[in-house]
């Protein structure tokens, strides 16, 4: 299923959450990732996020879409270079 | 239609984009807003964003969903206080 992830974390944990997201998803904006995950991958991703972050402080929003559907994405403004490496 | 907006802007323009987004949408995370907009409201919002930002530097992602549909939202971690004032 299509997944959008947006995080807001303490700066010192940014490298860890960035690394974790890159393993599963494409980088589309500074703290925004997108991609396709199975329910099992989503559970693995959640476990990795919980390991990487302090969830008493950090916040992660995960939007999921029914299989076969995905949102339309408009982009206004500058496209910044973002790594798109996905394992 | 349901809309998700995520921005990445120069810090000095944060207050302006925050103010603009609050006029149209609900604040759900530091730089993430959500809500319902008609196509006309989306055009007005786009014009306001273009006025508030320097789009040669700043970046705004806008996800839109077909009428009657919206994503499932999971939230992991701390829910930070976020103003939800919508005009």
Short mmCIF file of C-alpha atoms in Angstrom, two decimals:
data_model
loop_
_atom_site.label_atom_id
_atom_site.label_comp_id
_atom_site.label_asym_id
_atom_site.label_seq_id
_atom_site.Cartn_x
_atom_site.Cartn_y
_atom_site.Cartn_z
CA UNK A 1 0.00 0.00 0.00
CA UNK A 2 1.02 3.59 -0.55
CA UNK A 3 2.45 5.26 2.57
CA UNK A 4 3.43 8.86 3.41
CA UNK A 5 5.58 9.43 6.50
CA UNK A 6 6.28 12.82 8.08
CA UNK A 7 8.39 13.12 11.20
CA UNK A 8 9.17 15.80 13.75
CA UNK A 9 12.05 14.72 15.95
CA UNK A 10 14.72 16.21 18.16
CA UNK A 11 17.64 17.30 15.95
CA UNK A 12 20.04 14.85 17.54
CA UNK A 13 17.88 11.92 16.40
CA UNK A 14 17.46 13.19 12.81
CA UNK A 15 20.31 11.08 11.38
CA UNK A 16 18.82 7.90 12.86
CA UNK A 17 15.27 8.50 11.65
CA UNK A 18 16.60 9.56 8.24
CA UNK A 19 18.56 6.32 7.96
CA UNK A 20 15.57 4.26 9.07
CA UNK A 21 13.16 5.91 6.61
CA UNK A 22 15.63 5.54 3.74
CA UNK A 23 15.67 1.79 4.22
CA UNK A 24 11.96 1.57 3.47
CA UNK A 25 10.86 4.67 1.54
CA UNK A 26 11.75 7.44 -0.90
CA UNK A 27 12.82 10.84 0.38
CA UNK A 28 10.50 13.52 -1.02
CA UNK A 29 11.07 16.50 1.29
CA UNK A 30 13.26 17.31 4.30
CA UNK A 31 11.24 15.21 6.78
CA UNK A 32 8.81 13.52 4.36
CA UNK A 33 9.09 10.04 2.87
CA UNK A 34 6.84 8.07 0.54
CA UNK A 35 6.62 4.58 -0.85
CA UNK A 36 4.93 1.24 -1.06
CA UNK A 37 4.91 -1.05 1.97
CA UNK A 38 3.16 -4.31 2.70
CA UNK A 39 1.43 -4.55 6.09
CA UNK A 40 4.37 -6.72 7.27
CA UNK A 41 6.90 -4.10 6.08
CA UNK A 42 4.89 -1.40 7.82
CA UNK A 43 5.15 -3.33 11.10
CA UNK A 44 8.93 -3.75 10.61
CA UNK A 45 9.22 -0.06 9.79
CA UNK A 46 7.25 0.86 12.92
CA UNK A 47 9.52 -1.30 15.07
CA UNK A 48 12.60 0.34 13.51
CA UNK A 49 11.15 3.82 14.09
CA UNK A 50 10.35 2.99 17.71
CA UNK A 51 13.93 1.84 18.13
CA UNK A 52 15.37 4.96 16.49
CA UNK A 53 13.31 7.59 18.27
CA UNK A 54 12.23 8.75 21.70
CA UNK A 55 8.48 8.57 21.22
CA UNK A 56 7.84 10.39 24.47
CA UNK A 57 9.18 13.44 22.59
CA UNK A 58 9.29 12.73 18.84
CA UNK A 59 6.27 12.48 16.58
CA UNK A 60 5.69 10.52 13.37
CA UNK A 61 2.60 10.74 11.18
CA UNK A 62 1.95 7.82 8.85
CA UNK A 63 -0.72 8.10 6.18
CA UNK A 64 -1.79 4.86 4.53
CA UNK A 65 -4.00 4.33 1.51
CA UNK A 66 -6.14 1.40 0.44
CA UNK A 67 -4.32 -0.92 -1.99
CA UNK A 68 -4.43 0.39 -5.54
CA UNK A 69 -5.05 4.00 -4.49
CA UNK A 70 -2.66 6.86 -3.94
CA UNK A 71 -3.05 10.61 -3.58
CA UNK A 72 -2.32 13.18 -6.22
CA UNK A 73 0.82 15.11 -5.28
CA UNK A 74 1.29 18.74 -6.23
CA UNK A 75 4.65 20.36 -5.63
CA UNK A 76 4.96 24.12 -5.35
CA UNK A 77 8.36 25.74 -5.37
CA UNK A 78 11.92 24.53 -5.36
CA UNK A 79 12.68 20.86 -5.59
CA UNK A 80 15.54 20.30 -3.20
CA UNK A 81 17.97 17.49 -3.75
CA UNK A 82 16.78 14.53 -1.71
CA UNK A 83 18.38 11.13 -1.57
CA UNK A 84 16.09 8.51 -3.09
CA UNK A 85 18.09 5.45 -2.16
CA UNK A 86 15.74 2.66 -1.21
CA UNK A 87 16.93 -0.77 -0.16
CA UNK B 1 -11.60 17.32 -1.00
CA UNK B 2 -9.18 16.16 1.65
CA UNK B 3 -5.79 17.89 1.49
CA UNK B 4 -2.46 17.34 3.28
CA UNK B 5 0.13 20.11 3.10
CA UNK B 6 3.78 19.78 4.18
CA UNK B 7 6.20 22.66 3.81
CA UNK B 8 9.93 23.16 4.02
CA UNK B 9 10.75 26.85 4.10
CA UNK B 10 13.50 29.20 5.20
CA UNK B 11 13.06 29.84 8.94
CA UNK B 12 12.43 33.54 8.43
CA UNK B 13 9.34 32.77 6.35
CA UNK B 14 7.91 30.21 8.81
CA UNK B 15 5.58 32.67 10.57
CA UNK B 16 4.06 33.72 7.24
CA UNK B 17 3.47 30.21 5.93
CA UNK B 18 2.12 29.15 9.32
CA UNK B 19 -0.35 32.02 9.27
CA UNK B 20 -1.38 31.24 5.70
CA UNK B 21 -1.91 27.53 6.36
CA UNK B 22 -3.91 28.22 9.52
CA UNK B 23 -6.42 30.23 7.53
CA UNK B 24 -7.33 27.19 5.46
CA UNK B 25 -6.33 24.03 7.32
CA UNK B 26 -5.77 22.27 10.65
CA UNK B 27 -2.30 22.09 12.16
CA UNK B 28 -1.36 18.42 12.70
CA UNK B 29 2.44 18.51 13.07
CA UNK B 30 5.16 21.18 13.07
CA UNK B 31 5.06 21.78 9.30
CA UNK B 32 2.04 19.64 8.38
CA UNK B 33 -1.53 20.79 7.85
CA UNK B 34 -4.69 18.95 6.86
CA UNK B 35 -8.25 19.77 5.96
CA UNK B 36 -11.02 19.97 3.42
CA UNK B 37 -10.76 22.42 0.53
CA UNK B 38 -12.86 22.98 -2.54
CA UNK B 39 -10.94 23.36 -5.81
CA UNK B 40 -11.59 27.13 -5.60
CA UNK B 41 -10.24 27.26 -2.03
CA UNK B 42 -7.19 25.29 -3.14
CA UNK B 43 -6.50 27.89 -5.82
CA UNK B 44 -6.86 30.70 -3.26
CA UNK B 45 -4.60 28.82 -0.87
CA UNK B 46 -2.00 28.35 -3.62
CA UNK B 47 -2.06 32.07 -4.41
CA UNK B 48 -1.63 32.90 -0.70
CA UNK B 49 1.26 30.44 -0.40
CA UNK B 50 2.94 31.90 -3.48
CA UNK B 51 2.60 35.33 -1.92
CA UNK B 52 3.98 34.19 1.45
CA UNK B 53 7.00 32.22 0.25
CA UNK B 54 10.03 32.44 -1.98
CA UNK B 55 9.32 29.49 -4.23
CA UNK B 56 12.77 29.64 -5.77
CA UNK B 57 13.93 28.36 -2.36
CA UNK B 58 10.95 27.04 -0.36
CA UNK B 59 9.08 23.83 -1.09
CA UNK B 60 5.47 22.85 -0.46
CA UNK B 61 3.99 19.40 -1.05
CA UNK B 62 0.22 19.22 -1.43
CA UNK B 63 -1.50 15.83 -1.44
CA UNK B 64 -5.10 15.79 -2.65
CA UNK B 65 -7.63 12.98 -2.52
CA UNK B 66 -10.68 12.25 -4.64
CA UNK B 67 -13.89 13.59 -3.07
CA UNK B 68 -15.23 11.26 -0.40
CA UNK B 69 -11.88 9.58 0.21
CA UNK B 70 -9.18 10.28 2.77
CA UNK B 71 -6.15 8.40 4.03
CA UNK B 72 -5.90 6.53 7.28
CA UNK B 73 -3.63 8.42 9.66
CA UNK B 74 -1.47 6.63 12.21
CA UNK B 75 0.37 8.69 14.80
CA UNK B 76 3.41 7.29 16.57
CA UNK B 77 4.85 9.08 19.54
CA UNK B 78 4.19 12.32 21.30
CA UNK B 79 1.33 14.52 20.24
CA UNK B 80 2.67 18.03 20.44
CA UNK B 81 0.37 20.93 21.06
CA UNK B 82 -0.60 22.34 17.69
CA UNK B 83 -2.97 25.21 17.09
CA UNK B 84 -6.07 24.02 15.28
CA UNK B 85 -7.65 27.39 14.65
CA UNK B 86 -9.28 27.40 11.25
CA UNK B 87 -11.10 30.41 9.83
#
